[in-house]
Amino acid sequence: MQPRAFTVGAGRSLETPLVAPYDVEVHGPNGFYRHLKAAGPHPIGVSTSAAGGELEVQVRADGADVRLTITDHHGRRVERRELDRHERLEFTIGHHGWYDVTIASADGRFVHRLAGHVETGRPSISDPALGR
């Protein structure tokens, strides 16, 4: 995959297909960061939405059992979970609107790191993990 640059307006979205294997980083304003990596076809799906100042994360086991490691880099917590085929895991994450979480398969062939700030239009604070 060659480096590309995109401009996405406020309130708009952009989709671009990724075909495994891939290792992509996406950078945006206000700490927005995504690292998406898959060494081959994988049975994991991740989607997100924002609500109430936190990031809502949905993880799906698409067609096979999976063992996951979920790391909250702000809270410095690591959780290991096993999802049965077609099982779904949902959780919210955020510290004053800031989030930094990695969802990875136990074998390391799939990694999604999601970081940034959930914008609500209300006053906020600087990233509390800045400088740690």
PDB file of N, CA, C and O in Angstrom, residues 35-74:
ATOM      1  N   HIS A  35      -4.085   2.564  14.326  1.00  0.00           N
ATOM      2  CA  HIS A  35      -3.106   1.639  13.765  1.00  0.00           C
ATOM      3  C   HIS A  35      -3.867   0.346  13.512  1.00  0.00           C
ATOM      4  O   HIS A  35      -4.371  -0.279  14.446  1.00  0.00           O
ATOM      5  N   LEU A  36      -3.978  -0.016  12.266  1.00  0.00           N
ATOM      6  CA  LEU A  36      -4.743  -1.183  11.846  1.00  0.00           C
ATOM      7  C   LEU A  36      -3.779  -2.149  11.173  1.00  0.00           C
ATOM      8  O   LEU A  36      -3.112  -1.797  10.200  1.00  0.00           O
ATOM      9  N   LYS A  37      -3.726  -3.373  11.709  1.00  0.00           N
ATOM     10  CA  LYS A  37      -2.773  -4.350  11.180  1.00  0.00           C
ATOM     11  C   LYS A  37      -3.443  -5.715  11.122  1.00  0.00           C
ATOM     12  O   LYS A  37      -4.102  -6.130  12.077  1.00  0.00           O
ATOM     13  N   ALA A  38      -3.277  -6.386  10.014  1.00  0.00           N
ATOM     14  CA  ALA A  38      -3.729  -7.775   9.875  1.00  0.00           C
ATOM     15  C   ALA A  38      -2.728  -8.504   9.003  1.00  0.00           C
ATOM     16  O   ALA A  38      -2.405  -8.059   7.907  1.00  0.00           O
ATOM     17  N   ALA A  39      -2.223  -9.619   9.505  1.00  0.00           N
ATOM     18  CA  ALA A  39      -1.224 -10.400   8.776  1.00  0.00           C
ATOM     19  C   ALA A  39      -1.866 -11.284   7.715  1.00  0.00           C
ATOM     20  O   ALA A  39      -1.182 -11.781   6.835  1.00  0.00           O
ATOM     21  N   GLY A  40      -3.153 -11.479   7.802  1.00  0.00           N
ATOM     22  CA  GLY A  40      -3.884 -12.313   6.854  1.00  0.00           C
ATOM     23  C   GLY A  40      -5.355 -12.228   7.177  1.00  0.00           C
ATOM     24  O   GLY A  40      -5.762 -11.430   8.017  1.00  0.00           O
ATOM     25  N   PRO A  41      -6.155 -13.032   6.526  1.00  0.00           N
ATOM     26  CA  PRO A  41      -7.581 -13.024   6.854  1.00  0.00           C
ATOM     27  C   PRO A  41      -7.784 -13.259   8.353  1.00  0.00           C
ATOM     28  O   PRO A  41      -7.078 -14.059   8.960  1.00  0.00           O
ATOM     29  N   HIS A  42      -8.682 -12.514   8.941  1.00  0.00           N
ATOM     30  CA  HIS A  42      -8.874 -12.618  10.385  1.00  0.00           C
ATOM     31  C   HIS A  42     -10.365 -12.666  10.713  1.00  0.00           C
ATOM     32  O   HIS A  42     -11.181 -12.091  10.014  1.00  0.00           O
ATOM     33  N   PRO A  43     -10.717 -13.330  11.809  1.00  0.00           N
ATOM     34  CA  PRO A  43     -12.119 -13.477  12.178  1.00  0.00           C
ATOM     35  C   PRO A  43     -12.599 -12.427  13.178  1.00  0.00           C
ATOM     36  O   PRO A  43     -13.473 -12.685  13.986  1.00  0.00           O
ATOM     37  N   ILE A  44     -11.989 -11.223  13.157  1.00  0.00           N
ATOM     38  CA  ILE A  44     -12.326 -10.197  14.143  1.00  0.00           C
ATOM     39  C   ILE A  44     -12.829  -8.962  13.421  1.00  0.00           C
ATOM     40  O   ILE A  44     -12.230  -8.507  12.452  1.00  0.00           O
ATOM     41  N   GLY A  45     -13.929  -8.399  13.921  1.00  0.00           N
ATOM     42  CA  GLY A  45     -14.440  -7.140  13.409  1.00  0.00           C
ATOM     43  C   GLY A  45     -14.502  -6.135  14.538  1.00  0.00           C
ATOM     44  O   GLY A  45     -14.881  -6.473  15.655  1.00  0.00           O
ATOM     45  N   VAL A  46     -14.100  -4.885  14.282  1.00  0.00           N
ATOM     46  CA  VAL A  46     -14.130  -3.832  15.294  1.00  0.00           C
ATOM     47  C   VAL A  46     -14.860  -2.640  14.706  1.00  0.00           C
ATOM     48  O   VAL A  46     -14.575  -2.224  13.587  1.00  0.00           O
ATOM     49  N   SER A  47     -15.804  -2.092  15.481  1.00  0.00           N
ATOM     50  CA  SER A  47     -16.467  -0.850  15.071  1.00  0.00           C
ATOM     51  C   SER A  47     -16.591   0.042  16.293  1.00  0.00           C
ATOM     52  O   SER A  47     -16.540  -0.421  17.434  1.00  0.00           O
ATOM     53  N   THR A  48     -16.730   1.353  16.055  1.00  0.00           N
ATOM     54  CA  THR A  48     -16.787   2.313  17.151  1.00  0.00           C
ATOM     55  C   THR A  48     -17.869   3.344  16.905  1.00  0.00           C
ATOM     56  O   THR A  48     -18.276   3.577  15.772  1.00  0.00           O
ATOM     57  N   SER A  49     -18.295   3.961  17.989  1.00  0.00           N
ATOM     58  CA  SER A  49     -19.177   5.118  17.925  1.00  0.00           C
ATOM     59  C   SER A  49     -18.910   5.934  19.184  1.00  0.00           C
ATOM     60  O   SER A  49     -18.315   5.449  20.138  1.00  0.00           O
ATOM     61  N   ALA A  50     -19.347   7.186  19.175  1.00  0.00           N
ATOM     62  CA  ALA A  50     -19.125   8.057  20.328  1.00  0.00           C
ATOM     63  C   ALA A  50     -20.462   8.354  20.991  1.00  0.00           C
ATOM     64  O   ALA A  50     -21.461   8.568  20.316  1.00  0.00           O
ATOM     65  N   ALA A  51     -20.456   8.330  22.325  1.00  0.00           N
ATOM     66  CA  ALA A  51     -21.676   8.648  23.067  1.00  0.00           C
ATOM     67  C   ALA A  51     -21.301   9.165  24.443  1.00  0.00           C
ATOM     68  O   ALA A  51     -20.496   8.548  25.134  1.00  0.00           O
ATOM     69  N   GLY A  52     -21.871  10.293  24.803  1.00  0.00           N
ATOM     70  CA  GLY A  52     -21.688  10.810  26.154  1.00  0.00           C
ATOM     71  C   GLY A  52     -20.256  11.085  26.551  1.00  0.00           C
ATOM     72  O   GLY A  52     -19.918  10.990  27.717  1.00  0.00           O
ATOM     73  N   GLY A  53     -19.379  11.383  25.618  1.00  0.00           N
ATOM     74  CA  GLY A  53     -17.994  11.696  25.950  1.00  0.00           C
ATOM     75  C   GLY A  53     -17.082  10.498  26.065  1.00  0.00           C
ATOM     76  O   GLY A  53     -15.939  10.636  26.469  1.00  0.00           O
ATOM     77  N   GLU A  54     -17.576   9.312  25.728  1.00  0.00           N
ATOM     78  CA  GLU A  54     -16.732   8.117  25.745  1.00  0.00           C
ATOM     79  C   GLU A  54     -16.803   7.433  24.388  1.00  0.00           C
ATOM     80  O   GLU A  54     -17.733   7.658  23.608  1.00  0.00           O
ATOM     81  N   LEU A  55     -15.840   6.582  24.113  1.00  0.00           N
ATOM     82  CA  LEU A  55     -15.832   5.802  22.888  1.00  0.00           C
ATOM     83  C   LEU A  55     -16.510   4.467  23.164  1.00  0.00           C
ATOM     84  O   LEU A  55     -16.163   3.783  24.126  1.00  0.00           O
ATOM     85  N   GLU A  56     -17.489   4.124  22.346  1.00  0.00           N
ATOM     86  CA  GLU A  56     -18.131   2.818  22.441  1.00  0.00           C
ATOM     87  C   GLU A  56     -17.472   1.911  21.418  1.00  0.00           C
ATOM     88  O   GLU A  56     -17.374   2.260  20.244  1.00  0.00           O
ATOM     89  N   VAL A  57     -17.005   0.752  21.873  1.00  0.00           N
ATOM     90  CA  VAL A  57     -16.293  -0.192  21.014  1.00  0.00           C
ATOM     91  C   VAL A  57     -17.086  -1.487  20.946  1.00  0.00           C
ATOM     92  O   VAL A  57     -17.535  -1.992  21.974  1.00  0.00           O
ATOM     93  N   GLN A  58     -17.269  -1.992  19.746  1.00  0.00           N
ATOM     94  CA  GLN A  58     -17.910  -3.284  19.536  1.00  0.00           C
ATOM     95  C   GLN A  58     -16.906  -4.192  18.832  1.00  0.00           C
ATOM     96  O   GLN A  58     -16.368  -3.823  17.796  1.00  0.00           O
ATOM     97  N   VAL A  59     -16.663  -5.361  19.413  1.00  0.00           N
ATOM     98  CA  VAL A  59     -15.742  -6.346  18.842  1.00  0.00           C
ATOM     99  C   VAL A  59     -16.559  -7.594  18.536  1.00  0.00           C
ATOM    100  O   VAL A  59     -17.306  -8.070  19.381  1.00  0.00           O
ATOM    101  N   ARG A  60     -16.417  -8.122  17.324  1.00  0.00           N
ATOM    102  CA  ARG A  60     -17.163  -9.312  16.903  1.00  0.00           C
ATOM    103  C   ARG A  60     -16.195 -10.429  16.526  1.00  0.00           C
ATOM    104  O   ARG A  60     -15.173 -10.179  15.899  1.00  0.00           O
ATOM    105  N   ALA A  61     -16.573 -11.641  16.884  1.00  0.00           N
ATOM    106  CA  ALA A  61     -15.862 -12.823  16.414  1.00  0.00           C
ATOM    107  C   ALA A  61     -16.614 -13.291  15.169  1.00  0.00           C
ATOM    108  O   ALA A  61     -17.675 -13.873  15.267  1.00  0.00           O
ATOM    109  N   ASP A  62     -16.097 -12.959  14.011  1.00  0.00           N
ATOM    110  CA  ASP A  62     -16.772 -13.235  12.738  1.00  0.00           C
ATOM    111  C   ASP A  62     -16.410 -14.611  12.203  1.00  0.00           C
ATOM    112  O   ASP A  62     -15.540 -14.747  11.360  1.00  0.00           O
ATOM    113  N   GLY A  63     -17.053 -15.642  12.707  1.00  0.00           N
ATOM    114  CA  GLY A  63     -16.902 -16.960  12.099  1.00  0.00           C
ATOM    115  C   GLY A  63     -15.950 -17.916  12.764  1.00  0.00           C
ATOM    116  O   GLY A  63     -15.846 -19.057  12.353  1.00  0.00           O
ATOM    117  N   ALA A  64     -15.220 -17.488  13.801  1.00  0.00           N
ATOM    118  CA  ALA A  64     -14.302 -18.406  14.487  1.00  0.00           C
ATOM    119  C   ALA A  64     -14.113 -17.932  15.920  1.00  0.00           C
ATOM    120  O   ALA A  64     -14.311 -16.760  16.224  1.00  0.00           O
ATOM    121  N   ASP A  65     -13.743 -18.834  16.803  1.00  0.00           N
ATOM    122  CA  ASP A  65     -13.412 -18.456  18.177  1.00  0.00           C
ATOM    123  C   ASP A  65     -12.119 -17.650  18.146  1.00  0.00           C
ATOM    124  O   ASP A  65     -11.216 -17.943  17.349  1.00  0.00           O
ATOM    125  N   VAL A  66     -12.020 -16.626  19.006  1.00  0.00           N
ATOM    126  CA  VAL A  66     -10.814 -15.801  19.049  1.00  0.00           C
ATOM    127  C   VAL A  66     -10.423 -15.526  20.491  1.00  0.00           C
ATOM    128  O   VAL A  66     -11.272 -15.420  21.368  1.00  0.00           O
ATOM    129  N   ARG A  67      -9.129 -15.412  20.706  1.00  0.00           N
ATOM    130  CA  ARG A  67      -8.583 -14.978  21.995  1.00  0.00           C
ATOM    131  C   ARG A  67      -8.018 -13.588  21.796  1.00  0.00           C
ATOM    132  O   ARG A  67      -7.201 -13.365  20.905  1.00  0.00           O
ATOM    133  N   LEU A  68      -8.466 -12.641  22.648  1.00  0.00           N
ATOM    134  CA  LEU A  68      -8.089 -11.246  22.495  1.00  0.00           C
ATOM    135  C   LEU A  68      -7.363 -10.719  23.719  1.00  0.00           C
ATOM    136  O   LEU A  68      -7.610 -11.172  24.837  1.00  0.00           O
ATOM    137  N   THR A  69      -6.534  -9.733  23.488  1.00  0.00           N
ATOM    138  CA  THR A  69      -5.962  -8.933  24.552  1.00  0.00           C
ATOM    139  C   THR A  69      -6.426  -7.506  24.310  1.00  0.00           C
ATOM    140  O   THR A  69      -6.244  -6.969  23.212  1.00  0.00           O
ATOM    141  N   ILE A  70      -7.047  -6.901  25.324  1.00  0.00           N
ATOM    142  CA  ILE A  70      -7.527  -5.521  25.228  1.00  0.00           C
ATOM    143  C   ILE A  70      -6.724  -4.704  26.228  1.00  0.00           C
ATOM    144  O   ILE A  70      -6.731  -4.989  27.431  1.00  0.00           O
ATOM    145  N   THR A  71      -6.017  -3.692  25.734  1.00  0.00           N
ATOM    146  CA  THR A  71      -5.157  -2.873  26.583  1.00  0.00           C
ATOM    147  C   THR A  71      -5.675  -1.447  26.599  1.00  0.00           C
ATOM    148  O   THR A  71      -5.765  -0.801  25.556  1.00  0.00           O
ATOM    149  N   ASP A  72      -6.022  -0.958  27.786  1.00  0.00           N
ATOM    150  CA  ASP A  72      -6.402   0.444  27.993  1.00  0.00           C
ATOM    151  C   ASP A  72      -5.126   1.174  28.399  1.00  0.00           C
ATOM    152  O   ASP A  72      -4.668   1.041  29.531  1.00  0.00           O
ATOM    153  N   HIS A  73      -4.543   1.923  27.478  1.00  0.00           N
ATOM    154  CA  HIS A  73      -3.259   2.569  27.741  1.00  0.00           C
ATOM    155  C   HIS A  73      -3.389   3.721  28.734  1.00  0.00           C
ATOM    156  O   HIS A  73      -2.427   4.048  29.422  1.00  0.00           O
ATOM    157  N   HIS A  74      -4.564   4.364  28.812  1.00  0.00           N
ATOM    158  CA  HIS A  74      -4.763   5.429  29.798  1.00  0.00           C
ATOM    159  C   HIS A  74      -4.928   4.857  31.193  1.00  0.00           C
ATOM    160  O   HIS A  74      -4.314   5.338  32.140  1.00  0.00           O
TER     161      HIS A  74
END
